[in-house]
XYZ file of C-alpha atoms in Angstrom:
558
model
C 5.039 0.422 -18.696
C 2.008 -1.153 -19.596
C 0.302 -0.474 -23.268
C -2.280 0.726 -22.827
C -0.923 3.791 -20.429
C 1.456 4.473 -23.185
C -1.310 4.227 -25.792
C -3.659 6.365 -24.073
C -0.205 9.042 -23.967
C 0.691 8.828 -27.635
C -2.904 9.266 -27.951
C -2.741 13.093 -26.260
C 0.699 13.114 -27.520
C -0.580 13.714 -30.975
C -3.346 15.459 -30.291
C -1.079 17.984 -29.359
C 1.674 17.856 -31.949
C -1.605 18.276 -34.239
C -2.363 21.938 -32.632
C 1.160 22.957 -32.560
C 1.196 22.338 -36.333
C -1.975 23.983 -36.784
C -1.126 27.075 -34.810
C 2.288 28.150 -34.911
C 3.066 32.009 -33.463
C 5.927 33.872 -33.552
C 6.689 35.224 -30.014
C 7.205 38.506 -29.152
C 11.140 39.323 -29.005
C 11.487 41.298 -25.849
C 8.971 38.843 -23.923
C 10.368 36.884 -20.869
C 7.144 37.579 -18.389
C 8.261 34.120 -16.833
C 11.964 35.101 -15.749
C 13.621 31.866 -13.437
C 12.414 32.031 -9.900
C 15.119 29.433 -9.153
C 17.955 30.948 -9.088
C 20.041 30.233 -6.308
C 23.212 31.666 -7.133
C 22.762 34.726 -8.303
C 24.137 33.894 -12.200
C 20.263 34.824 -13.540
C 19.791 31.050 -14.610
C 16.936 28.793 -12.775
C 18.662 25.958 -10.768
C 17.503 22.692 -9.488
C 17.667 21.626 -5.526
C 17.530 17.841 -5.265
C 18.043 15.605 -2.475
C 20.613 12.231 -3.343
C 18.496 9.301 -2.459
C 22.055 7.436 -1.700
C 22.967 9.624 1.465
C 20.322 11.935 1.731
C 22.548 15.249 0.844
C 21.170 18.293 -0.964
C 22.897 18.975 -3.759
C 22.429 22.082 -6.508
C 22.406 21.367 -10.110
C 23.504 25.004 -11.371
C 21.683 26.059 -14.502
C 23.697 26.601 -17.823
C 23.079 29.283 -20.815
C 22.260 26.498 -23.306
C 19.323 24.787 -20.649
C 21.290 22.082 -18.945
C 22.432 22.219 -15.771
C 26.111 21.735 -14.663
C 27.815 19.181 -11.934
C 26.079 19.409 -8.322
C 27.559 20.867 -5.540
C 26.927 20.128 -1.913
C 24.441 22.206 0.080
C 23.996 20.288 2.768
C 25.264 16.605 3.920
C 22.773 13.809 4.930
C 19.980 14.375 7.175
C 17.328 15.562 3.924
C 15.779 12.269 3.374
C 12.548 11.628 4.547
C 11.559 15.404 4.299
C 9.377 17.333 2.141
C 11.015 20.168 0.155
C 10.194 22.954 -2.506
C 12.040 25.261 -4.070
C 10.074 28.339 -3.051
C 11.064 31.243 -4.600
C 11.821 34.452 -3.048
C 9.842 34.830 -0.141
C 11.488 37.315 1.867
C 11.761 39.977 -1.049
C 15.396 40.366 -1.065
C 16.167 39.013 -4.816
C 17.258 35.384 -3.753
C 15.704 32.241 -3.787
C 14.561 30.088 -0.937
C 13.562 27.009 0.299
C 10.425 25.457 2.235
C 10.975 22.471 4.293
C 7.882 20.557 5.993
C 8.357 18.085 8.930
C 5.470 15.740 8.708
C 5.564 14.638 11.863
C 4.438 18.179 13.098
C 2.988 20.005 10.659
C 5.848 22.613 11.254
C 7.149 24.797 8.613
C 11.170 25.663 8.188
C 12.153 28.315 5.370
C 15.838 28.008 4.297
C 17.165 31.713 3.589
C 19.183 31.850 0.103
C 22.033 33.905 0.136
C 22.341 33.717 -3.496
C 25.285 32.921 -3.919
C 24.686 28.903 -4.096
C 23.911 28.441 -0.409
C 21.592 29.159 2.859
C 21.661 31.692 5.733
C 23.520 29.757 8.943
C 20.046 30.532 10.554
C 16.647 28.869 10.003
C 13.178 30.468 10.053
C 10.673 28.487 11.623
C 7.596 29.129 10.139
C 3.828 28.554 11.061
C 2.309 24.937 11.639
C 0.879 24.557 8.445
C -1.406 21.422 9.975
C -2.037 17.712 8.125
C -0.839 18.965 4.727
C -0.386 16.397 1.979
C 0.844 18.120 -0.979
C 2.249 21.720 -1.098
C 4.273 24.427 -3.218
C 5.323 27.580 -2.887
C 6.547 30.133 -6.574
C 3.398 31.398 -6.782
C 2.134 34.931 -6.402
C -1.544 33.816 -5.883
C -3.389 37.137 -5.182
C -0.856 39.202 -7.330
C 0.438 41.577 -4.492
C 3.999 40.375 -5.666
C 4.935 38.458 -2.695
C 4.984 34.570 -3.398
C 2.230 32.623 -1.433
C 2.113 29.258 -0.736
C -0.555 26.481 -1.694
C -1.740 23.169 -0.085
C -4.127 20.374 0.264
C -4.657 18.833 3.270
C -4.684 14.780 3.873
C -8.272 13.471 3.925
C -10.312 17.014 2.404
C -11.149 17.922 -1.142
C -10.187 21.495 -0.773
C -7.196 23.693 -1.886
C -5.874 26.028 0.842
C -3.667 28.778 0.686
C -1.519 30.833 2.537
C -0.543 34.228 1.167
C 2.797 35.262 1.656
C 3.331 38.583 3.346
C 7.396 39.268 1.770
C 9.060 38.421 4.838
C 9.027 34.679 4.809
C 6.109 34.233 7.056
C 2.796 33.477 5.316
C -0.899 34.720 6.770
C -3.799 31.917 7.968
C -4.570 29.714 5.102
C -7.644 30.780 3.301
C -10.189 28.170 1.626
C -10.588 27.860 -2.325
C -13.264 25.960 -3.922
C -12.748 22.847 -5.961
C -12.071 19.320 -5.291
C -7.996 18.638 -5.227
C -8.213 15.017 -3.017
C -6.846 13.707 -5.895
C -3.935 15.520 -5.964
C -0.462 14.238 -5.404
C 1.880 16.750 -7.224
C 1.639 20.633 -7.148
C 4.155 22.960 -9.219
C 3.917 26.727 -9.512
C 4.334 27.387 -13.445
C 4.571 31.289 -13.185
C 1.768 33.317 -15.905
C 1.478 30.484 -18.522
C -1.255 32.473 -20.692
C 0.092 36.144 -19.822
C -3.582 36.773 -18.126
C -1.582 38.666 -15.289
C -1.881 35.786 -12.723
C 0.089 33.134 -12.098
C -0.788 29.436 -12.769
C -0.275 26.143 -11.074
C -0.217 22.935 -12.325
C -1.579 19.920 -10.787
C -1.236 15.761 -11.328
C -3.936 13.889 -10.969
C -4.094 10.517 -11.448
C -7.818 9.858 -12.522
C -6.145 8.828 -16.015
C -3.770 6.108 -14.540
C -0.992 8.950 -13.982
C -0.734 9.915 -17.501
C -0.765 13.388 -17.445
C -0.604 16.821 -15.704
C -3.856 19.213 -15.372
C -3.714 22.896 -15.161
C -5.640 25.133 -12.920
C -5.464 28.274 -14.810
C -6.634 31.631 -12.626
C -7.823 34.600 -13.922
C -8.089 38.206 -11.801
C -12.023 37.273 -10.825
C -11.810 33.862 -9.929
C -11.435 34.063 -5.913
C -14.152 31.258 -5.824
C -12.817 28.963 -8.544
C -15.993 29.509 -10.657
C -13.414 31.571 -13.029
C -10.897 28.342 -13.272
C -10.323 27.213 -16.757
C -9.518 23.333 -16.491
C -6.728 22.001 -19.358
C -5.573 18.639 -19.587
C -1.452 18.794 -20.563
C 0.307 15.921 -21.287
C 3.976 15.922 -21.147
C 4.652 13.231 -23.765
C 5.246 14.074 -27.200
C 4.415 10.943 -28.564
C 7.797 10.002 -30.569
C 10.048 10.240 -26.874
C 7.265 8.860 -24.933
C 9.013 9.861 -20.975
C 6.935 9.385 -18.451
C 7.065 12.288 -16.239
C 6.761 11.453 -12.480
C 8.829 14.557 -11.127
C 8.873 17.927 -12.790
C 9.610 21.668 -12.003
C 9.408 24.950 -13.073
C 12.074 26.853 -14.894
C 10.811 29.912 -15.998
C 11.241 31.751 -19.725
C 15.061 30.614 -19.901
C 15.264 31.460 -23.663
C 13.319 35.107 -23.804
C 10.773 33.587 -26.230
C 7.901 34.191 -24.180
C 7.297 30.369 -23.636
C 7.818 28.795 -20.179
C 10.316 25.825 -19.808
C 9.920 22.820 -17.707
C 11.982 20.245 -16.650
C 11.055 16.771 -15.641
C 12.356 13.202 -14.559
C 10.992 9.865 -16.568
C 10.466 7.752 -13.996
C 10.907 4.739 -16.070
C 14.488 5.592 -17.246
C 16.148 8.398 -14.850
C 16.085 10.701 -18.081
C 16.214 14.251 -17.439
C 13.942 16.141 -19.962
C 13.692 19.804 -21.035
C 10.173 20.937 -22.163
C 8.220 23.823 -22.908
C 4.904 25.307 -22.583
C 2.909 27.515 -24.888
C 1.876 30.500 -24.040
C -1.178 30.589 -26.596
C -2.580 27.113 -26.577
C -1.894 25.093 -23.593
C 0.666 21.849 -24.822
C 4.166 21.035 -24.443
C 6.568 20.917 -27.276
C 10.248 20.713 -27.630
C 11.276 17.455 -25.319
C 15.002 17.914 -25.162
C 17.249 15.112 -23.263
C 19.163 16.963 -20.793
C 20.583 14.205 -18.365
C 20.736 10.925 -17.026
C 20.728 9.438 -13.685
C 17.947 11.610 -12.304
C 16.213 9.012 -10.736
C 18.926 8.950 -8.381
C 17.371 12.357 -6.580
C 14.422 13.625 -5.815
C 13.710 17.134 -6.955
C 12.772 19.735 -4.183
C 9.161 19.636 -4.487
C 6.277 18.523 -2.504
C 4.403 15.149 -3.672
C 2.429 12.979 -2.096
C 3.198 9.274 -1.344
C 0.395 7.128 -2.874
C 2.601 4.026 -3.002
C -0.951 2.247 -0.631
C -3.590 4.240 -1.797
C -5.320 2.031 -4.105
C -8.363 4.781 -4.988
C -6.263 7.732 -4.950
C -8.007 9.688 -2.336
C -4.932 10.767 0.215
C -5.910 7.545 2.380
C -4.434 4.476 2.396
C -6.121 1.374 1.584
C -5.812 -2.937 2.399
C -5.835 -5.117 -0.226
C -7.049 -8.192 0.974
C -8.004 -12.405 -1.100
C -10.301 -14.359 0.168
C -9.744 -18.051 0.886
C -11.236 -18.849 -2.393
C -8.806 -16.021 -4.361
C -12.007 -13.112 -4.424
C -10.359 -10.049 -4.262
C -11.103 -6.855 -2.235
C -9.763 -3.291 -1.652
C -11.102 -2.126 1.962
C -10.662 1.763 2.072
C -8.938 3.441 4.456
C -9.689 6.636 6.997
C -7.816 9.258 8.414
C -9.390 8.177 12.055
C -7.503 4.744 11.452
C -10.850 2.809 10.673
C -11.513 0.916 7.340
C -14.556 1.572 4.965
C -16.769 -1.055 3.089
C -15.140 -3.636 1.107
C -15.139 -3.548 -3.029
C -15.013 -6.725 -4.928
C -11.991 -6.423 -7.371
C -12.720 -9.405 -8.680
C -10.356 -12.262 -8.574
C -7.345 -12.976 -10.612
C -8.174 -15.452 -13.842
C -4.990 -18.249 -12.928
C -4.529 -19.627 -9.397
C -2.552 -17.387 -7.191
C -0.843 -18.327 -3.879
C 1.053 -15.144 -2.894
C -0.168 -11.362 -3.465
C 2.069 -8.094 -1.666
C 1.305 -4.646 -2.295
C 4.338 -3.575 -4.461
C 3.826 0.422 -4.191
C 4.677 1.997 -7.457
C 6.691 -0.942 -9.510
C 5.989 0.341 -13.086
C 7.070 3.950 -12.503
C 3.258 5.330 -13.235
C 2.461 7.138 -9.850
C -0.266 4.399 -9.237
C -0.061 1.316 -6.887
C 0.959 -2.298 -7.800
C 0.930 -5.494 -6.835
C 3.148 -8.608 -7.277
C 1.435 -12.024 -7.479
C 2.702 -15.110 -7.729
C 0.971 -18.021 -9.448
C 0.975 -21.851 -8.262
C 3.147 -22.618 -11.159
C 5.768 -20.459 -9.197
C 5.784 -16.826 -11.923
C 5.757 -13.446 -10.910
C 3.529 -11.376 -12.216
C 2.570 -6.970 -11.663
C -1.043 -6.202 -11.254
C -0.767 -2.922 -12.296
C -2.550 -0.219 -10.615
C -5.440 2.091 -12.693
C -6.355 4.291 -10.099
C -9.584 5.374 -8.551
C -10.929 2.104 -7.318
C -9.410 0.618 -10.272
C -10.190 -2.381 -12.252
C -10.763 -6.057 -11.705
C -7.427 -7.655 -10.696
C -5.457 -8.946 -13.586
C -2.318 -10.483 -14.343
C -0.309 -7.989 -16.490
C 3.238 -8.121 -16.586
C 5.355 -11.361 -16.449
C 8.278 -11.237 -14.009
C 9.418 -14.479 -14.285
C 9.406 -18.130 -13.064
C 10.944 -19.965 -10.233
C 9.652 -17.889 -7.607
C 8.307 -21.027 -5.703
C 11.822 -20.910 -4.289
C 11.268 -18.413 -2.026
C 9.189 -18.457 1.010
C 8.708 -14.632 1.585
C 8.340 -11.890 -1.637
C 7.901 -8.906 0.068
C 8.046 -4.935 -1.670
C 6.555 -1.347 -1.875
C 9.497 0.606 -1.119
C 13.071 1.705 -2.340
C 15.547 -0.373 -0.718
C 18.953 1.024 -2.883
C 18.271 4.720 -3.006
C 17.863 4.975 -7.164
C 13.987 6.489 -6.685
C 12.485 2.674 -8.047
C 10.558 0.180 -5.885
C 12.012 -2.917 -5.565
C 11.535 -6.697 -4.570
C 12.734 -7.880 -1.032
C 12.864 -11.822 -1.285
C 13.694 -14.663 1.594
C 14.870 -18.139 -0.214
C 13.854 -20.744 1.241
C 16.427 -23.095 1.264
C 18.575 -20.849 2.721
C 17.391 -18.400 4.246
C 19.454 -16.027 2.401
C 17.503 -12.483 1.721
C 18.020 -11.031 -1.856
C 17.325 -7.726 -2.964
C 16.146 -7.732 -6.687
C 16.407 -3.514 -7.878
C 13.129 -2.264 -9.354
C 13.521 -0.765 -13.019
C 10.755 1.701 -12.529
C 8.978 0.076 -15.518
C 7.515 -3.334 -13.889
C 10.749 -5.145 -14.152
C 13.692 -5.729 -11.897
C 17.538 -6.248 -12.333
C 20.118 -8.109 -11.031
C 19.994 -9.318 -7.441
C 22.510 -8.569 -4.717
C 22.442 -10.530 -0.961
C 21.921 -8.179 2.177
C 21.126 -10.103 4.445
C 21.985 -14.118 5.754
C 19.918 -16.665 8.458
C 16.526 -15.299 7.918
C 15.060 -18.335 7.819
C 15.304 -17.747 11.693
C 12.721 -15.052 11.380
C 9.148 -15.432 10.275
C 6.449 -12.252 9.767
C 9.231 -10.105 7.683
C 7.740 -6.720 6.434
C 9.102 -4.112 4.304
C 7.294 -1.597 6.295
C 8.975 1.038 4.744
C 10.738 4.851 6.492
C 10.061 4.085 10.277
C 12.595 6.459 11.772
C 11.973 9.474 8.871
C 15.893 8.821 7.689
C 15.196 8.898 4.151
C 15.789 4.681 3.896
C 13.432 2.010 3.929
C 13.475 -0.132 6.686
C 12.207 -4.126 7.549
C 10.282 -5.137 10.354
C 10.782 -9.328 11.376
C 9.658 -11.517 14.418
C 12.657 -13.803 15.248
C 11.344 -17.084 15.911
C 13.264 -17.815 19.318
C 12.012 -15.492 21.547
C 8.657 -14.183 19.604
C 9.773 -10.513 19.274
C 9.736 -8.126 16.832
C 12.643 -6.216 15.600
C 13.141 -3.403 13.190
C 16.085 -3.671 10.900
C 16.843 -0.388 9.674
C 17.679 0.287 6.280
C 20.729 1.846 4.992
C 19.965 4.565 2.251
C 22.731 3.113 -0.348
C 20.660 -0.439 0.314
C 21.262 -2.710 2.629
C 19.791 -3.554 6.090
C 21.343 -2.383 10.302
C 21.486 -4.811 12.772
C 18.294 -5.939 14.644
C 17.052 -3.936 17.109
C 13.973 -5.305 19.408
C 10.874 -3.264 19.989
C 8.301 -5.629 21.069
C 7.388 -9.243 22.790
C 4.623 -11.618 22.529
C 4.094 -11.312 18.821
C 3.847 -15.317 19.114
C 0.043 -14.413 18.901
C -0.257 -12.865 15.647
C 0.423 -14.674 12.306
C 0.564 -11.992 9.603
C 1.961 -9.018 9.449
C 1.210 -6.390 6.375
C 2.896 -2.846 5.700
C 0.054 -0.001 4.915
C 2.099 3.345 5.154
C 0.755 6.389 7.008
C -2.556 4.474 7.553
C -3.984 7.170 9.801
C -2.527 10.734 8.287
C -0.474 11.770 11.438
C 3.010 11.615 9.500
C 4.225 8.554 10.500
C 4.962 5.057 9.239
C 2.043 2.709 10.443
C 1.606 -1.277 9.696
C -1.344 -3.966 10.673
C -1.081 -6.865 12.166
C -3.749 -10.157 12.415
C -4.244 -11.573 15.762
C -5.008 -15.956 16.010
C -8.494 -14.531 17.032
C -9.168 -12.977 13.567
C -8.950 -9.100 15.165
C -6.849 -6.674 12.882
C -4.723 -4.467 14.844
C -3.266 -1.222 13.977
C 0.214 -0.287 14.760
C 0.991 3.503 14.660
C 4.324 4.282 14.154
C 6.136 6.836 16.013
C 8.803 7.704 13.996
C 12.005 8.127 15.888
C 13.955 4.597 16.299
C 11.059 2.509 14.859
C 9.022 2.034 17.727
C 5.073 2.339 17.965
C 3.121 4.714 19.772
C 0.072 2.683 20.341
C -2.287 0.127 18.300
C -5.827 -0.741 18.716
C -8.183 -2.635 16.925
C -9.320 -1.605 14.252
C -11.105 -4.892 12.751
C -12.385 -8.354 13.217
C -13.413 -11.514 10.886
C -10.109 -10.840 9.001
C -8.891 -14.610 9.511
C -9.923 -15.906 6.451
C -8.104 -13.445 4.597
C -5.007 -12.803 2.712
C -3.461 -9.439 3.764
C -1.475 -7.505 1.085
């Protein structure tokens, strides 16, 4: 992690180990107004729902007495990567806990039954199109009618929407709250934090390079937002320092009236059990509770900013001029691309730049850049539009050796970006594991002859399995192929989806470039004309492109 992220933490860190000294209350005995919501087996203890990166199974991480949570067992095998899950709560009023599923590609809702006895209902409940929704999560009695409602922000608007529950496990036509939320990429229910009689939600935004959390605290007038009491909480303590980028509600496990958390450092896999105050809002009490997390992804809803330089649910090109000035060119949901902004350009001379998604673990956007002296270096993203480009984080040296450094996705299944490198000489292709902290570890071959193939992209999820995959022209017949990935790491055969690429020369990867749910990647044309490719999800094939800029053949595409 960079220092000064981790500063700026230990800096709110302490702050808040200074008011839990200051003020320290005695809770009331009987009090547990926060009892689990995620309790999927019926044994009164909140549970965890995470989907294995490795092979895309859902597992269940069954709570314990003491706060920990016991060996997984197997809900489900394969076919969960690449979705969008929360652990809901009970929706359909019948004492056991549920799960929400959202399909990107449509917009269409599925709500897993608990039976509560570890497990789902053999039938699924297909729910209403909830439309282009980014971010979502359900455990949260919004209006206090005691059914559990849902909320939501939508890709491309500033507003929160939600959709009250009506007990049943359908939810009514999404109603419109003020404030602005485009900056959201994480959503968790927390249950009544403050005992006010409402339930809260909290919120990450990343407008402090993805240090903390935010809470949106409601109170029984605030229908407009006007009522919304706005408190930062960080989740560091300032002595174990994790860096939180998944976390999930637990409920009052321990009848002290405080709510417990649990989140995953995204730097070291750590599992951590924290808890909230009821009277001032701060976490205390950072317990480590497991290892390996990394490994999953909890069941809940967060957005993938991994090419959204400025944070704003759109994804953005990074792009060097010929003379190494730097420039972030915005993206739109309609697929176009807004004025440039000078980043600056980077103080030693450069000759390779790739978007590198999240490499440091912070929830922001990274780059790798190589020098002329052949080192690897991060350019750490800062969020917003950030700041000038800068050389951060050494890598290492003798990088001059290979003739394509390519990232921005997870290529092994552990939850960390990683590097994807062609050498030269060759033409073997080395995967170098991500560390989640800006850092990578030891290097393992997948792939032989690539020296045969020019254009390679790690374009990441094409066909919505849950593994990165790699798009390559081979140079003998001028057609593309997607390779795709394997989710333990590793890369499929070939498979062809397109002739007559002879006519571009660079390829970049930009995610869901225009919001519809699917993978999407540019390409530059000899003419200078930047074409968009939409992905169609499926077997990695396109649905259409179109042109979406011209000028761009002076330019370095990242």
């Amino acid at each position: 992690m960079h220092t000064r992220s981790r500063t700026l933490m230990r800096t709110a860190a302490a702050a808040a180990t200074g008011l839990l000294a200051a003020a320290s209350f005695a809770a009331p005995a009987s009090a547990q107004e926060n009892p689990p919501r995620n309790d999927y087996n019926g044994d009164g203890l909140a549970d965890v729902v995470a989907v294995r990166n490795a092979d895309a199974a859902l597992l269940l991480y069954p709570g314990r007495a003491d706060g920990t949570f016991g060996e997984p067992s197997l809900l489900a095998p394969a076919a969960w990567g690449g979705l969008n899950l929360s652990m809901a709560g009970d929706l359909t009023s019948d004492g056991n806990a549920d799960l929400i599923e959202l399909d990107y590609e449509t917009g269409g809702m599925i709500v897993r039954f608990g039976d509560g006895a570890g497990g789902f209902d053999s039938f699924d409940h297909v729910g209403m199109p909830l439309g282009d929704i980014e971010v979502f999560a359900s455990n949260i009695d919004h209006d206090g009618d005691g059914h559990i409602d849902l909320l939501a922000t939508r890709r491309h608007d500033t507003r929160l929407f939600v959709f009250h529950g009506n007990g049943d496990g359908t939810f009514d036509a999404p109603v419109t709250e003020a404030g602005d939320f485009h900056q959201v990429d994480l959503i968790v229910g927390t249950g009544d934090l403050d005992f006010d009689g409402r339930d809260d939600f909290m919120v990450r935004v990343n407008d402090l390079e993805g240090i903390g959390f935010q809470v949106y605290r409601f109170h029984l007038s605030g229908r407009d937002g006007s009522d919304w009491e706005l408190t930062d909480l960080g989740l560091s303590d300032g002595v174990t320092d994790p860096f939180i980028s998944q976390v999930t509600f637990l409920g009052d496990t321990d009848g002290d009236g405080d709510t417990e958390l649990v989140g995953v450092d995204g730097e070291t896999g750590e599992l951590w059990r924290m808890s909230a105050s009821q009277y001032i809002t701060f976490i205390y009490d950072h317990t480590l509770i497991g290892t390996g997390w990394d490994r999953n992804t909890i069941a809940e809803a967060s957005a993938d900013r991994a090419y959204d330089v400025d944070m704003n649910s759109t994804t953005d090109l990074f792009a060097r001029t010929s003379s190494g000035q730097a420039y972030i060119y915005p993206g739109h949901h309609s697929g176009a691309i807004g004025s440039r902004i000078s980043m600056g350009s980077y103080s030693t001379a450069v000759d390779y730049v790739e978007n590198a998604g999240d490499f440091d673990g912070d929830n922001l956007p990274d780059r790798l850049v190589r020098t002329t002296t052949g080192e690897l270096w991060v350019d750490h993203g800062w969020g917003y539009f950030g700041a000038p480009v800068n050389l951060s984080t050494r890598i290492g040296g003798g990088w001059n050796t290979m003739s394509a450094i390519l990232s921005g996705s997870d290529y092994n299944g552990d939850g960390k970006h990683d590097i994807v490198a062609r050498e030269a000489a060759t033409g073997n292709l080395w995967l170098y594991p991500g560390t989640g902290d800006g850092r990578h570890g030891v290097r393992t071959l997948i792939g032989t002859g690539w020296n045969s193939m020019s254009l390679i992209t790690t374009v990441g999820d094409l066909d919505h399995d849950g593994a990165a995959d790699v798009i390559a022209r081979k140079n003998a017949d001028n057609c593309l192929y997607w390779f795709a990935g394997k989710p333990a790491g590793g890369l499929k055969n070939g498979v062809k989806i397109g002739c007559g690429w002879d006519v571009m020369n660079t390829i970049a990867a930009v995610g869901d470039y225009n919001g519809d749910g699917d993978t999407d990647w540019v390409a530059r044309h000899a003419n200078g004309n930047l074409y968009l490719y939409k992905g169609a999800g499926g077997q990695g094939l396109y649905s259409s492109y179109t042109v979406i800029g011209t000028g761009w053949g002076g330019l370095q595409i990242a």
